[in-house]
Coordinates of C-alpha atoms and ligand atoms in Angstrom, one line a residue:
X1334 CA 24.0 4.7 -10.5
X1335 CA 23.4 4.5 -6.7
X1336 CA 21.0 6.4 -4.9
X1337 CA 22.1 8.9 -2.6
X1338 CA 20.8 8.1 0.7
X1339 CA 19.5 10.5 3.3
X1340 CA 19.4 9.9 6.7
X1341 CA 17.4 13.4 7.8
X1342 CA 14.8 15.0 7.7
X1343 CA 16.9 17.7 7.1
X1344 CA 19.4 17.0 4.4
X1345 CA 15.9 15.4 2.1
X1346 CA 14.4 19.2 2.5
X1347 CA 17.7 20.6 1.2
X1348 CA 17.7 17.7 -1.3
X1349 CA 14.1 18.2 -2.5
X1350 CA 14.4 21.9 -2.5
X1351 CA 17.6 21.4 -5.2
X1352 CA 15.5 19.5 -7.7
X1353 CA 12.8 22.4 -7.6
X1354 CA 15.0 24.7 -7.7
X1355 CA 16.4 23.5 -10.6
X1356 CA 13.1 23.4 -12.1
X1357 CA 12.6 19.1 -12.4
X1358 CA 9.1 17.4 -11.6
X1359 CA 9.9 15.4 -8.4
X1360 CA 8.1 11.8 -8.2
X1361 CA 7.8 10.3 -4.9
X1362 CA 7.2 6.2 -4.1
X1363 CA 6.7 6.0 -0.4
X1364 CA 7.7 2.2 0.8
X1365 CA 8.7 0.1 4.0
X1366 CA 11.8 -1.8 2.1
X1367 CA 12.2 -5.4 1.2
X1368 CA 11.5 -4.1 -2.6
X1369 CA 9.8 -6.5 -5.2
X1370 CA 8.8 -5.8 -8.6
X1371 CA 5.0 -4.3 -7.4
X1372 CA 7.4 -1.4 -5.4
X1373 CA 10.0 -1.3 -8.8
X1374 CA 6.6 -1.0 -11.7
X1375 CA 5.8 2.7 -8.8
X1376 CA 9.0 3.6 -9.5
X1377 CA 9.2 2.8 -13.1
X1378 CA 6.3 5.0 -13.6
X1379 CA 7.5 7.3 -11.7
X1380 CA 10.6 7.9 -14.4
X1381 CA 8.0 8.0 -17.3
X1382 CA 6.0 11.1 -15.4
X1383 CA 8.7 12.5 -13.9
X1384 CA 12.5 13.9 -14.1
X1385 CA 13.5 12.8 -10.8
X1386 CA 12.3 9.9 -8.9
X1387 CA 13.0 9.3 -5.1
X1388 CA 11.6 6.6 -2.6
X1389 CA 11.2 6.4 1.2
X1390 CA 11.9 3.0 3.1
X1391 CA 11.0 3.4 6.6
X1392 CA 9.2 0.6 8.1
X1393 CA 6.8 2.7 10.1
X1394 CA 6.2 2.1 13.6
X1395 CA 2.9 4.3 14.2
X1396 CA 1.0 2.2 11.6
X1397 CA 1.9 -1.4 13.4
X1398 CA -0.5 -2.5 16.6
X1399 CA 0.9 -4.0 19.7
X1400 CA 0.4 -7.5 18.6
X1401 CA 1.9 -7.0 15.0
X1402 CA 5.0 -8.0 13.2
X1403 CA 7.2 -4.7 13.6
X1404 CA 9.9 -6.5 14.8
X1405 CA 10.5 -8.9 12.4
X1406 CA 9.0 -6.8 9.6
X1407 CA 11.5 -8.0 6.7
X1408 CA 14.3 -5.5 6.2
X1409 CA 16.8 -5.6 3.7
X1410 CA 18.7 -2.2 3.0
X1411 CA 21.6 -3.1 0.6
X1412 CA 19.5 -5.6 -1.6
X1413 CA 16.6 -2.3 -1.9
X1414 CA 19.1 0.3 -2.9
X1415 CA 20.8 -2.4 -5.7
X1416 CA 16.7 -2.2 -6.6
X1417 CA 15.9 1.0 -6.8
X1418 CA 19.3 2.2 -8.5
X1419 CA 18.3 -0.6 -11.4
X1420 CA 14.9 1.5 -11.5
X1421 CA 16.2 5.1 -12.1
X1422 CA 15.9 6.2 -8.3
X1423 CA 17.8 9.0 -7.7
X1424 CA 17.5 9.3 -3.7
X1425 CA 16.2 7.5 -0.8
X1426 CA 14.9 8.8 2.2
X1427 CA 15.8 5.9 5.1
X1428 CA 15.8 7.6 8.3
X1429 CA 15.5 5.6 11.9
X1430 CA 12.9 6.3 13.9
X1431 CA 13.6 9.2 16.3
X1432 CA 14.2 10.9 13.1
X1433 CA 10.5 10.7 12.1
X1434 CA 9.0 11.3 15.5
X1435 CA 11.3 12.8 17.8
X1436 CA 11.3 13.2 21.8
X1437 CA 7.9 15.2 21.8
X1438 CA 6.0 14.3 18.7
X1439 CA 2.6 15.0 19.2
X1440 CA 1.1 15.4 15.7
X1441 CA -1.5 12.9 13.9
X1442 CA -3.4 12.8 11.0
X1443 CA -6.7 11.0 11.1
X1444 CA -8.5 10.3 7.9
X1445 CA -11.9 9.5 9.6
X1446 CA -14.4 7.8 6.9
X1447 CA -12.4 5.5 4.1
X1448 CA -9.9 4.4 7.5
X1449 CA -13.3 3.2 8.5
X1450 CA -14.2 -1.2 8.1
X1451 CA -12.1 -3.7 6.4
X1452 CA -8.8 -3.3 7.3
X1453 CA -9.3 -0.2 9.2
X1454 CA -11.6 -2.2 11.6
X1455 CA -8.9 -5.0 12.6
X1456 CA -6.2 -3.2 12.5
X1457 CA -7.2 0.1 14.7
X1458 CA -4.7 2.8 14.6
X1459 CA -3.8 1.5 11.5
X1460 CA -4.3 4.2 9.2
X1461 CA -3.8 7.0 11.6
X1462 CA -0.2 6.0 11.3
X1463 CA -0.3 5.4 7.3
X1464 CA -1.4 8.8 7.1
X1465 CA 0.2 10.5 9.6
X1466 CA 3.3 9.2 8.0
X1467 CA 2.4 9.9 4.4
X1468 CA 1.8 13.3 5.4
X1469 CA 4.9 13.7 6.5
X1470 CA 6.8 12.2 3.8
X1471 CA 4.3 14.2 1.4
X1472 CA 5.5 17.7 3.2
X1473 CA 9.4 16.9 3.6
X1474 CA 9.1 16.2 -0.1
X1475 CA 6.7 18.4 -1.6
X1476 CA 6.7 16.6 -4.4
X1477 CA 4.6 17.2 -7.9
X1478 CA 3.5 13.2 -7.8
X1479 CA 3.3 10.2 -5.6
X1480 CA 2.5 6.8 -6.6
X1481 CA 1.0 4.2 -4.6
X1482 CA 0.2 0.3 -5.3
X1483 CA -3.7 -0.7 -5.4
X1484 CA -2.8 -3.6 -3.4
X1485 CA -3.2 -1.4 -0.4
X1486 CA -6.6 -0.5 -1.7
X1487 CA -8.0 0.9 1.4
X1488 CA -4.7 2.8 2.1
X1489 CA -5.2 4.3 -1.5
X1490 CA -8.4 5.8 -0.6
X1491 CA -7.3 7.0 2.4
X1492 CA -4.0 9.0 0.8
X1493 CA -6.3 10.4 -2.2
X1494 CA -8.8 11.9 0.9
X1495 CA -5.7 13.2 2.9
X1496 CA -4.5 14.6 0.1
X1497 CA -7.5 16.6 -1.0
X1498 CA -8.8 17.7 2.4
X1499 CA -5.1 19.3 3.4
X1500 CA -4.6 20.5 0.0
X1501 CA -1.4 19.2 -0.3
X1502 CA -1.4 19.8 -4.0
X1503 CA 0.0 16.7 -4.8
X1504 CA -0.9 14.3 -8.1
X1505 CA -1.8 10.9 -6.4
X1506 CA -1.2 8.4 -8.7
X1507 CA -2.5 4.5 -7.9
X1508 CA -0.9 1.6 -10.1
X1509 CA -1.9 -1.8 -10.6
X1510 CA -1.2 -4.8 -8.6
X1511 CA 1.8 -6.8 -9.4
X1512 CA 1.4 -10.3 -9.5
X1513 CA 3.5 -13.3 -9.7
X1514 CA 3.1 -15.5 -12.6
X1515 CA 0.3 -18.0 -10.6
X1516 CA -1.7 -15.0 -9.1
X1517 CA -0.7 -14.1 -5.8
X1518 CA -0.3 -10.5 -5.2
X1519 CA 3.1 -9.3 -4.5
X1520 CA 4.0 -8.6 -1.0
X1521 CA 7.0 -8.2 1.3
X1522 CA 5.1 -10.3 4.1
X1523 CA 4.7 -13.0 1.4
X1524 CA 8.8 -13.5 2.4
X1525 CA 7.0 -15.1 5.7
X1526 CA 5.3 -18.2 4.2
X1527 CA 5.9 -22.0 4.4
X1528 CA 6.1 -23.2 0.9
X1529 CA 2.6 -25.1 1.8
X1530 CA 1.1 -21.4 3.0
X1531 CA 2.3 -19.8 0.0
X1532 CA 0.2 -22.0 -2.4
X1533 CA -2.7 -21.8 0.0
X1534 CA -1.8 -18.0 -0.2
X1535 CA -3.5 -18.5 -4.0
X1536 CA -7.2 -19.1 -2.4
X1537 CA -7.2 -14.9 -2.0
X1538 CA -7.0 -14.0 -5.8
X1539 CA -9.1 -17.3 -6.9
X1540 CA -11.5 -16.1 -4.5
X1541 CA -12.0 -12.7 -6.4
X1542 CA -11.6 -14.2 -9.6
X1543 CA -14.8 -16.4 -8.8
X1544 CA -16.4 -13.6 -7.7
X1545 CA -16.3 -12.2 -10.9
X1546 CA -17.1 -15.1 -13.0
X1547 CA -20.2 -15.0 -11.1
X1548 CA -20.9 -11.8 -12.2
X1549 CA -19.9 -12.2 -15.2
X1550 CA -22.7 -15.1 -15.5
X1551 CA -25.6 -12.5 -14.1
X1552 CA -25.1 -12.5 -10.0
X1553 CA -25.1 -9.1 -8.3
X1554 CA -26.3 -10.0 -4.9
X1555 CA -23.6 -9.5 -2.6
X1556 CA -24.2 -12.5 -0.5
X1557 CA -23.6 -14.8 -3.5
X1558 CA -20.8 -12.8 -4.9
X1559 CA -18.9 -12.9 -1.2
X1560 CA -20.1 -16.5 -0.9
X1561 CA -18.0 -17.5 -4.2
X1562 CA -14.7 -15.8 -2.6
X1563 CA -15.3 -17.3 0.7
X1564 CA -16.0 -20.8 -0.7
X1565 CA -11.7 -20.4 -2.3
X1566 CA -10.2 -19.5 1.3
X1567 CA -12.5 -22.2 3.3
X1568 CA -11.7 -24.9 0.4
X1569 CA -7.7 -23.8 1.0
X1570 CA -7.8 -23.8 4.8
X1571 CA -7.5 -20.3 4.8
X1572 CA -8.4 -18.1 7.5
X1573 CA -11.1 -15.4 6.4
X1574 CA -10.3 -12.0 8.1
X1575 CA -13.2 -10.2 5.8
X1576 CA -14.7 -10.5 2.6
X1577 CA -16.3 -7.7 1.4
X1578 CA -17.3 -5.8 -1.3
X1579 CA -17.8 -2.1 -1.3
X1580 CA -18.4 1.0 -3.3
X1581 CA -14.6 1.6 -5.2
X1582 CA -14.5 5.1 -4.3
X1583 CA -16.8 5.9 -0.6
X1584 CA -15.3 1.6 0.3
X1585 CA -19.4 1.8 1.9
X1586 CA -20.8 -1.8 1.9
X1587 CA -22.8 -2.9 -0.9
X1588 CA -26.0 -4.7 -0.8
X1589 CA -25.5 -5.6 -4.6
X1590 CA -24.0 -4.4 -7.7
X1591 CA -26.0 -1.5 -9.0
X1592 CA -26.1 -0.8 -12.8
X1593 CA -23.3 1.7 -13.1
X1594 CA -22.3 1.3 -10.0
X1595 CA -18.1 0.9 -9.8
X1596 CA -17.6 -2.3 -7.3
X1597 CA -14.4 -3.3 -5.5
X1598 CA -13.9 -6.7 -3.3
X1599 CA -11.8 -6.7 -0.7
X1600 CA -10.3 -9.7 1.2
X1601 CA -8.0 -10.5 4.0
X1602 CA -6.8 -13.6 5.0
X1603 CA -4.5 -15.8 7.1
X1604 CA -2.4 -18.1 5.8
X1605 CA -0.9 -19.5 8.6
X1606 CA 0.1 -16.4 10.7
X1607 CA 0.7 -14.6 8.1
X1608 CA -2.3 -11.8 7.4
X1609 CA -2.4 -11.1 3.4
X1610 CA -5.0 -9.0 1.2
X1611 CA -6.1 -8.7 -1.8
X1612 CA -8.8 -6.9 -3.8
X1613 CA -10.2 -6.2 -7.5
X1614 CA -13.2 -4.4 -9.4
X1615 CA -16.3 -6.5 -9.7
X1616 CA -18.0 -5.9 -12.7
X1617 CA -17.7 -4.9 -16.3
Ligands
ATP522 N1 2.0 -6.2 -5.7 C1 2.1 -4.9 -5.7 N2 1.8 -4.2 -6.8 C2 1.8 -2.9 -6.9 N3 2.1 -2.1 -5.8 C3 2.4 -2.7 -4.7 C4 2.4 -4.1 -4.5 N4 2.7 -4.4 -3.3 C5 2.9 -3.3 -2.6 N5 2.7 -2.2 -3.5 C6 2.8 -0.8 -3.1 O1 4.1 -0.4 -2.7 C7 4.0 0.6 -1.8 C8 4.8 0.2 -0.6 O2 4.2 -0.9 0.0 P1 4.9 -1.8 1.1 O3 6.3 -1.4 1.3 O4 4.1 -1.9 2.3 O5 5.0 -3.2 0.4 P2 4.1 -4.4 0.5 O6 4.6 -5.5 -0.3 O7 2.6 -4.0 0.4 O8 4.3 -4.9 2.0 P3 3.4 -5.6 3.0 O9 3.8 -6.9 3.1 O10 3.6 -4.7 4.2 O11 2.0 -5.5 2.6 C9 2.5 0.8 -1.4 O12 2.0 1.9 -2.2 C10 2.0 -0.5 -1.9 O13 0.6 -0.4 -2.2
PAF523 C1 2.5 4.0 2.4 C2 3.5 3.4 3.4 C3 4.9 3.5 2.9 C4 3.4 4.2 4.7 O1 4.3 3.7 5.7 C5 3.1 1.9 3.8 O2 1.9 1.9 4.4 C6 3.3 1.0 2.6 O3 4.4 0.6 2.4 O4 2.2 0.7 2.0
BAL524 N1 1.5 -2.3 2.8 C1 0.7 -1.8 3.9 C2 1.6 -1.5 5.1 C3 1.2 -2.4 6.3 O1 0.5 -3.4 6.1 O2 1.5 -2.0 7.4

């Protein structure tokens, strides 16, 4: 069936408010449109934990920087709602702008360590809006559950931390990344790239794949294990925003892999002018 779509802040309250009145558990999959299957496995999931799932598709200005792609952000409305009506979504919240932040809006949440490095670092302001937003979307909701891709690794961590220290009382849920068949994580933006980009594109999860072949053969200095990722994106003419690889859970930079110690790469690269990212555990 369709989803009903909701234009205001508003008539989602009233809509929210109806499902917990009538006692359902309310699933929420926060997106900026141009659906692929990494946004339709969060709402899957969202069915099998939920009664009632609902997304958001609101390309959010506050999270973009002066110099970034709002503009041409891909956008594709009808083709999203055929999407999330073939995945059991029952409403979608797509308001414009001035909905969001009206004439006066003067409220921001910033989420001040995990925001910190990697993408936080070139992208400032960044995560101030991703929060800000999620907050938002979290409270017009109020829903028992949100999901939320670990393609956007950083962001994760930065949603988990918001959600804690406001006590939102919200189950945060992070799912796998989707991938196409030959690697390349899913990703609206990857709607941007030439066809020769989009198989250069591939350096970023060969990159962390040799990473963790290398540690799989005994390496657990971090300059080595960087160096193998790095060695994909030079090799593919790719260029390196950062390679890192951090502590999963604090994203603090790590000298080398500990034993115990739960490790996560991170990359960012531009194919062309297109800026993608990646990430995966090291270890095991
Ligand atoms: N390949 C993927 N697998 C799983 N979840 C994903 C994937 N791509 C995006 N998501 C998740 O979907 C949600 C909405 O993301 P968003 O709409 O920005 O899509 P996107 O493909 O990441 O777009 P962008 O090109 O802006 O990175 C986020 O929680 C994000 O982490
Ligand atoms: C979480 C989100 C919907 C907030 O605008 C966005 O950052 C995204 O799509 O990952
Ligand atoms: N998927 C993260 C949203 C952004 O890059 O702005």
């Amino acid at each position: 069936m369709a989803p009903l779509v909701l234009r205001t802040v508003a008539e989602t309250v009233a809509w929210a408010e109806s499902i917990r009145r009538s006692g359902r558990r309310l699933a929420l999959v926060p997106t900026m449109g141009y659906l692929h299957e990494g946004h339709v496995s969060l709402m899957r999931e969202g069915r099998r934990r939920a009664d009632v799932v609902a997304a958001s598709i609101f390309v959010n200005p506050t999270q973009f920087g002066p110099k970034e792609d709002l503009s041409r952000y891909p956008r594709d409305l009808e083709g999203d709602l055929a999407k999330c009506a073939s995945a059991g979504v029952e409403a979608v919240f797509a308001p414009v702008p001035a909905e969001v932040y009206p004439p006066g809006y003067q409220t921001y949440v910033d989420v001040e360590q995990v925001s910190q490095g990697l993408c936080g670092a070139r992208r400032p302001g960044h995560f101030r809006g991703v929060a800000t937003v999620v907050t938002k979307l979290l409270c017009i909701f109020k829903p028992q559950l949100a999901l939320f891709g670990e393609k956007d690794y950083q962001q994760l961590q930065v949603i988990r931390a918001l959600e804690r220290d406001l006590n939102l009382g919200v189950e945060i849920i992070g799912m796998p990344t989707v991938r196409e068949p030959d690697g390349l994580a899913m990703s609206s933006r990857n709607a941007y790239l030439s066809p020769e980009d989009r198989q250069r594109a591939l350096a970023l999860s060969r990159g962390l794949a040799a990473a963790q072949a290398l540690y799989r053969s005994g390496t657990r200095e971090t300059s080595a294990l960087v160096g193998a990722a790095r060695r994909e994106l030079e090799a593919a003419g790719l260029r390196e925003d950062y390679v890192e690889l951090v502590d999963a859970t604090s994203l603090t930079p790590l000298p080398a892999i500990g034993p115990g110690q739960t490790a996560r790469m991170l990359v960012a690269a531009f194919a062309g002018t297109t800026r993608l990212i990646d990430n995966q555990p090291i270890g095991g």
